[in-house]
């Protein structure tokens, strides 16, 4: 993957994170799911950190993202299982999160490794 492709992917992920922040802003004013207002407020902040982190990729961000990844896999993974067991409609947001977040984390790790190697030379 060349630098331009990598930047395009990280920019796209940052835009998706900003869209998630907008979703949580809407969740403060409208009932978009069963989450309380405090949770939407927290995830606005988290999504904005992710937007920044995906664009700038500071060294600490990969660890922040790992913690978020684990939380999201548990939360959205549980939502998928619950929907499936209760014959609810497919939870597309959770499916996208469970697929994209691990891929984004792998890209962050690869990016961090390539940056580390370049700075060691």
mmCIF file with all atom_site columns, C-alpha atoms in Angstrom:
data_model
loop_
_atom_site.group_PDB
_atom_site.id
_atom_site.type_symbol
_atom_site.label_atom_id
_atom_site.label_alt_id
_atom_site.label_comp_id
_atom_site.label_asym_id
_atom_site.label_entity_id
_atom_site.label_seq_id
_atom_site.pdbx_PDB_ins_code
_atom_site.Cartn_x
_atom_site.Cartn_y
_atom_site.Cartn_z
_atom_site.occupancy
_atom_site.B_iso_or_equiv
_atom_site.pdbx_formal_charge
_atom_site.auth_seq_id
_atom_site.auth_comp_id
_atom_site.auth_asym_id
_atom_site.auth_atom_id
_atom_site.pdbx_PDB_model_num
ATOM 1   C CA . UNK A 1 1   ? 0.000   0.000   0.000  1.00 0.00 ? 1   UNK A CA 1
ATOM 2   C CA . UNK A 1 2   ? 1.493   3.335   -0.986 1.00 0.00 ? 2   UNK A CA 1
ATOM 3   C CA . UNK A 1 3   ? 1.391   6.499   1.103  1.00 0.00 ? 3   UNK A CA 1
ATOM 4   C CA . UNK A 1 4   ? -1.504  8.053   -0.835 1.00 0.00 ? 4   UNK A CA 1
ATOM 5   C CA . UNK A 1 5   ? -3.673  4.943   -0.411 1.00 0.00 ? 5   UNK A CA 1
ATOM 6   C CA . UNK A 1 6   ? -2.842  4.777   3.291  1.00 0.00 ? 6   UNK A CA 1
ATOM 7   C CA . UNK A 1 7   ? -3.757  8.434   3.796  1.00 0.00 ? 7   UNK A CA 1
ATOM 8   C CA . UNK A 1 8   ? -7.013  7.959   1.864  1.00 0.00 ? 8   UNK A CA 1
ATOM 9   C CA . UNK A 1 9   ? -7.978  5.032   4.093  1.00 0.00 ? 9   UNK A CA 1
ATOM 10  C CA . UNK A 1 10  ? -7.145  6.895   7.310  1.00 0.00 ? 10  UNK A CA 1
ATOM 11  C CA . UNK A 1 11  ? -8.994  10.002  6.058  1.00 0.00 ? 11  UNK A CA 1
ATOM 12  C CA . UNK A 1 12  ? -12.044 7.866   5.252  1.00 0.00 ? 12  UNK A CA 1
ATOM 13  C CA . UNK A 1 13  ? -11.931 6.286   8.711  1.00 0.00 ? 13  UNK A CA 1
ATOM 14  C CA . UNK A 1 14  ? -11.649 9.766   10.252 1.00 0.00 ? 14  UNK A CA 1
ATOM 15  C CA . UNK A 1 15  ? -14.738 10.889  8.318  1.00 0.00 ? 15  UNK A CA 1
ATOM 16  C CA . UNK A 1 16  ? -16.630 7.808   9.545  1.00 0.00 ? 16  UNK A CA 1
ATOM 17  C CA . UNK A 1 17  ? -15.588 8.659   13.095 1.00 0.00 ? 17  UNK A CA 1
ATOM 18  C CA . UNK A 1 18  ? -16.846 12.234  12.641 1.00 0.00 ? 18  UNK A CA 1
ATOM 19  C CA . UNK A 1 19  ? -20.143 10.853  11.301 1.00 0.00 ? 19  UNK A CA 1
ATOM 20  C CA . UNK A 1 20  ? -20.380 8.670   14.418 1.00 0.00 ? 20  UNK A CA 1
ATOM 21  C CA . UNK A 1 21  ? -19.911 11.827  16.520 1.00 0.00 ? 21  UNK A CA 1
ATOM 22  C CA . UNK A 1 22  ? -22.786 13.452  14.609 1.00 0.00 ? 22  UNK A CA 1
ATOM 23  C CA . UNK A 1 23  ? -24.926 10.369  15.267 1.00 0.00 ? 23  UNK A CA 1
ATOM 24  C CA . UNK A 1 24  ? -24.221 10.721  18.993 1.00 0.00 ? 24  UNK A CA 1
ATOM 25  C CA . UNK A 1 25  ? -24.998 14.446  18.873 1.00 0.00 ? 25  UNK A CA 1
ATOM 26  C CA . UNK A 1 26  ? -28.358 13.536  17.346 1.00 0.00 ? 26  UNK A CA 1
ATOM 27  C CA . UNK A 1 27  ? -28.762 10.965  20.139 1.00 0.00 ? 27  UNK A CA 1
ATOM 28  C CA . UNK A 1 28  ? -28.723 13.767  22.693 1.00 0.00 ? 28  UNK A CA 1
ATOM 29  C CA . UNK A 1 29  ? -31.747 15.435  21.100 1.00 0.00 ? 29  UNK A CA 1
ATOM 30  C CA . UNK A 1 30  ? -33.613 12.470  19.557 1.00 0.00 ? 30  UNK A CA 1
ATOM 31  C CA . UNK A 1 31  ? -34.072 8.861   20.606 1.00 0.00 ? 31  UNK A CA 1
ATOM 32  C CA . UNK A 1 32  ? -31.822 7.061   18.105 1.00 0.00 ? 32  UNK A CA 1
ATOM 33  C CA . UNK A 1 33  ? -31.325 3.993   20.333 1.00 0.00 ? 33  UNK A CA 1
ATOM 34  C CA . UNK A 1 34  ? -31.654 2.912   23.960 1.00 0.00 ? 34  UNK A CA 1
ATOM 35  C CA . UNK A 1 35  ? -28.451 4.623   25.138 1.00 0.00 ? 35  UNK A CA 1
ATOM 36  C CA . UNK A 1 36  ? -28.768 7.359   27.766 1.00 0.00 ? 36  UNK A CA 1
ATOM 37  C CA . UNK A 1 37  ? -27.787 10.955  27.000 1.00 0.00 ? 37  UNK A CA 1
ATOM 38  C CA . UNK A 1 38  ? -24.601 10.687  29.100 1.00 0.00 ? 38  UNK A CA 1
ATOM 39  C CA . UNK A 1 39  ? -23.393 7.795   26.916 1.00 0.00 ? 39  UNK A CA 1
ATOM 40  C CA . UNK A 1 40  ? -24.017 9.741   23.723 1.00 0.00 ? 40  UNK A CA 1
ATOM 41  C CA . UNK A 1 41  ? -22.147 12.689  25.236 1.00 0.00 ? 41  UNK A CA 1
ATOM 42  C CA . UNK A 1 42  ? -19.193 10.471  26.143 1.00 0.00 ? 42  UNK A CA 1
ATOM 43  C CA . UNK A 1 43  ? -19.040 8.990   22.649 1.00 0.00 ? 43  UNK A CA 1
ATOM 44  C CA . UNK A 1 44  ? -19.092 12.421  21.018 1.00 0.00 ? 44  UNK A CA 1
ATOM 45  C CA . UNK A 1 45  ? -15.835 13.091  22.860 1.00 0.00 ? 45  UNK A CA 1
ATOM 46  C CA . UNK A 1 46  ? -14.423 9.630   22.048 1.00 0.00 ? 46  UNK A CA 1
ATOM 47  C CA . UNK A 1 47  ? -15.328 9.934   18.352 1.00 0.00 ? 47  UNK A CA 1
ATOM 48  C CA . UNK A 1 48  ? -13.677 13.345  18.130 1.00 0.00 ? 48  UNK A CA 1
ATOM 49  C CA . UNK A 1 49  ? -10.500 11.923  19.688 1.00 0.00 ? 49  UNK A CA 1
ATOM 50  C CA . UNK A 1 50  ? -10.637 9.142   17.094 1.00 0.00 ? 50  UNK A CA 1
ATOM 51  C CA . UNK A 1 51  ? -11.130 11.610  14.262 1.00 0.00 ? 51  UNK A CA 1
ATOM 52  C CA . UNK A 1 52  ? -8.034  13.513  15.401 1.00 0.00 ? 52  UNK A CA 1
ATOM 53  C CA . UNK A 1 53  ? -6.086  10.313  16.071 1.00 0.00 ? 53  UNK A CA 1
ATOM 54  C CA . UNK A 1 54  ? -6.844  8.792   12.686 1.00 0.00 ? 54  UNK A CA 1
ATOM 55  C CA . UNK A 1 55  ? -5.749  11.976  10.931 1.00 0.00 ? 55  UNK A CA 1
ATOM 56  C CA . UNK A 1 56  ? -2.590  12.711  12.979 1.00 0.00 ? 56  UNK A CA 1
ATOM 57  C CA . UNK A 1 57  ? -1.797  9.245   14.393 1.00 0.00 ? 57  UNK A CA 1
ATOM 58  C CA . UNK A 1 58  ? 0.157   10.268  17.515 1.00 0.00 ? 58  UNK A CA 1
ATOM 59  C CA . UNK A 1 59  ? 2.080   7.449   19.236 1.00 0.00 ? 59  UNK A CA 1
ATOM 60  C CA . UNK A 1 60  ? -0.415  7.136   22.139 1.00 0.00 ? 60  UNK A CA 1
ATOM 61  C CA . UNK A 1 61  ? -3.425  6.769   19.846 1.00 0.00 ? 61  UNK A CA 1
ATOM 62  C CA . UNK A 1 62  ? -2.916  3.094   19.016 1.00 0.00 ? 62  UNK A CA 1
ATOM 63  C CA . UNK A 1 63  ? -3.373  2.237   22.740 1.00 0.00 ? 63  UNK A CA 1
ATOM 64  C CA . UNK A 1 64  ? -6.451  4.449   23.056 1.00 0.00 ? 64  UNK A CA 1
ATOM 65  C CA . UNK A 1 65  ? -7.876  2.791   19.955 1.00 0.00 ? 65  UNK A CA 1
ATOM 66  C CA . UNK A 1 66  ? -7.121  -0.689  21.315 1.00 0.00 ? 66  UNK A CA 1
ATOM 67  C CA . UNK A 1 67  ? -9.155  0.028   24.453 1.00 0.00 ? 67  UNK A CA 1
ATOM 68  C CA . UNK A 1 68  ? -11.986 1.431   22.349 1.00 0.00 ? 68  UNK A CA 1
ATOM 69  C CA . UNK A 1 69  ? -11.788 -1.575  20.008 1.00 0.00 ? 69  UNK A CA 1
ATOM 70  C CA . UNK A 1 70  ? -12.211 -3.998  22.914 1.00 0.00 ? 70  UNK A CA 1
ATOM 71  C CA . UNK A 1 71  ? -15.156 -2.013  24.287 1.00 0.00 ? 71  UNK A CA 1
ATOM 72  C CA . UNK A 1 72  ? -16.807 -1.786  20.870 1.00 0.00 ? 72  UNK A CA 1
ATOM 73  C CA . UNK A 1 73  ? -16.366 -5.490  20.119 1.00 0.00 ? 73  UNK A CA 1
ATOM 74  C CA . UNK A 1 74  ? -18.013 -6.307  23.431 1.00 0.00 ? 74  UNK A CA 1
ATOM 75  C CA . UNK A 1 75  ? -20.804 -3.733  23.077 1.00 0.00 ? 75  UNK A CA 1
ATOM 76  C CA . UNK A 1 76  ? -21.639 -4.047  19.388 1.00 0.00 ? 76  UNK A CA 1
ATOM 77  C CA . UNK A 1 77  ? -20.874 -7.768  19.333 1.00 0.00 ? 77  UNK A CA 1
ATOM 78  C CA . UNK A 1 78  ? -23.379 -8.233  22.166 1.00 0.00 ? 78  UNK A CA 1
ATOM 79  C CA . UNK A 1 79  ? -25.919 -6.146  20.216 1.00 0.00 ? 79  UNK A CA 1
ATOM 80  C CA . UNK A 1 80  ? -25.504 -8.391  17.161 1.00 0.00 ? 80  UNK A CA 1
ATOM 81  C CA . UNK A 1 81  ? -26.002 -11.545 19.227 1.00 0.00 ? 81  UNK A CA 1
ATOM 82  C CA . UNK A 1 82  ? -29.000 -10.072 21.055 1.00 0.00 ? 82  UNK A CA 1
ATOM 83  C CA . UNK A 1 83  ? -30.644 -9.012  17.771 1.00 0.00 ? 83  UNK A CA 1
ATOM 84  C CA . UNK A 1 84  ? -30.033 -12.422 16.260 1.00 0.00 ? 84  UNK A CA 1
ATOM 85  C CA . UNK A 1 85  ? -31.403 -14.320 19.291 1.00 0.00 ? 85  UNK A CA 1
ATOM 86  C CA . UNK A 1 86  ? -34.518 -12.137 19.503 1.00 0.00 ? 86  UNK A CA 1
ATOM 87  C CA . UNK A 1 87  ? -35.261 -12.140 15.757 1.00 0.00 ? 87  UNK A CA 1
ATOM 88  C CA . UNK A 1 88  ? -34.812 -8.373  15.551 1.00 0.00 ? 88  UNK A CA 1
ATOM 89  C CA . UNK A 1 89  ? -33.786 -6.637  12.340 1.00 0.00 ? 89  UNK A CA 1
ATOM 90  C CA . UNK A 1 90  ? -30.123 -6.833  11.406 1.00 0.00 ? 90  UNK A CA 1
ATOM 91  C CA . UNK A 1 91  ? -28.074 -4.280  13.346 1.00 0.00 ? 91  UNK A CA 1
ATOM 92  C CA . UNK A 1 92  ? -26.043 -2.946  10.422 1.00 0.00 ? 92  UNK A CA 1
ATOM 93  C CA . UNK A 1 93  ? -24.236 -0.312  12.476 1.00 0.00 ? 93  UNK A CA 1
ATOM 94  C CA . UNK A 1 94  ? -22.920 -2.981  14.844 1.00 0.00 ? 94  UNK A CA 1
ATOM 95  C CA . UNK A 1 95  ? -21.884 -5.233  11.962 1.00 0.00 ? 95  UNK A CA 1
ATOM 96  C CA . UNK A 1 96  ? -19.929 -2.395  10.339 1.00 0.00 ? 96  UNK A CA 1
ATOM 97  C CA . UNK A 1 97  ? -18.265 -1.498  13.660 1.00 0.00 ? 97  UNK A CA 1
ATOM 98  C CA . UNK A 1 98  ? -17.285 -5.117  14.384 1.00 0.00 ? 98  UNK A CA 1
ATOM 99  C CA . UNK A 1 99  ? -15.716 -5.448  10.919 1.00 0.00 ? 99  UNK A CA 1
ATOM 100 C CA . UNK A 1 100 ? -14.099 -2.016  10.481 1.00 0.00 ? 100 UNK A CA 1
ATOM 101 C CA . UNK A 1 101 ? -12.621 -1.442  13.932 1.00 0.00 ? 101 UNK A CA 1
ATOM 102 C CA . UNK A 1 102 ? -10.278 -4.476  13.930 1.00 0.00 ? 102 UNK A CA 1
ATOM 103 C CA . UNK A 1 103 ? -9.185  -3.628  10.379 1.00 0.00 ? 103 UNK A CA 1
ATOM 104 C CA . UNK A 1 104 ? -8.528  -0.025  11.413 1.00 0.00 ? 104 UNK A CA 1
ATOM 105 C CA . UNK A 1 105 ? -6.511  -1.244  14.405 1.00 0.00 ? 105 UNK A CA 1
ATOM 106 C CA . UNK A 1 106 ? -4.378  -3.479  12.176 1.00 0.00 ? 106 UNK A CA 1
ATOM 107 C CA . UNK A 1 107 ? -3.734  -0.512  9.882  1.00 0.00 ? 107 UNK A CA 1
ATOM 108 C CA . UNK A 1 108 ? -2.787  1.629   12.876 1.00 0.00 ? 108 UNK A CA 1
ATOM 109 C CA . UNK A 1 109 ? -0.334  -1.040  14.050 1.00 0.00 ? 109 UNK A CA 1
ATOM 110 C CA . UNK A 1 110 ? 1.195   -1.351  10.581 1.00 0.00 ? 110 UNK A CA 1
ATOM 111 C CA . UNK A 1 111 ? 1.429   2.433   10.301 1.00 0.00 ? 111 UNK A CA 1
ATOM 112 C CA . UNK A 1 112 ? 3.063   2.693   13.712 1.00 0.00 ? 112 UNK A CA 1
ATOM 113 C CA . UNK A 1 113 ? 5.568   -0.021  12.822 1.00 0.00 ? 113 UNK A CA 1
ATOM 114 C CA . UNK A 1 114 ? 6.451   1.623   9.502  1.00 0.00 ? 114 UNK A CA 1
ATOM 115 C CA . UNK A 1 115 ? 6.860   5.020   11.196 1.00 0.00 ? 115 UNK A CA 1
ATOM 116 C CA . UNK A 1 116 ? 9.002   3.479   13.967 1.00 0.00 ? 116 UNK A CA 1
ATOM 117 C CA . UNK A 1 117 ? 11.262  1.738   11.450 1.00 0.00 ? 117 UNK A CA 1
ATOM 118 C CA . UNK A 1 118 ? 11.699  4.908   9.414  1.00 0.00 ? 118 UNK A CA 1
ATOM 119 C CA . UNK A 1 119 ? 12.586  6.949   12.501 1.00 0.00 ? 119 UNK A CA 1
ATOM 120 C CA . UNK A 1 120 ? 15.159  4.329   13.604 1.00 0.00 ? 120 UNK A CA 1
ATOM 121 C CA . UNK A 1 121 ? 17.140  4.673   10.363 1.00 0.00 ? 121 UNK A CA 1
#
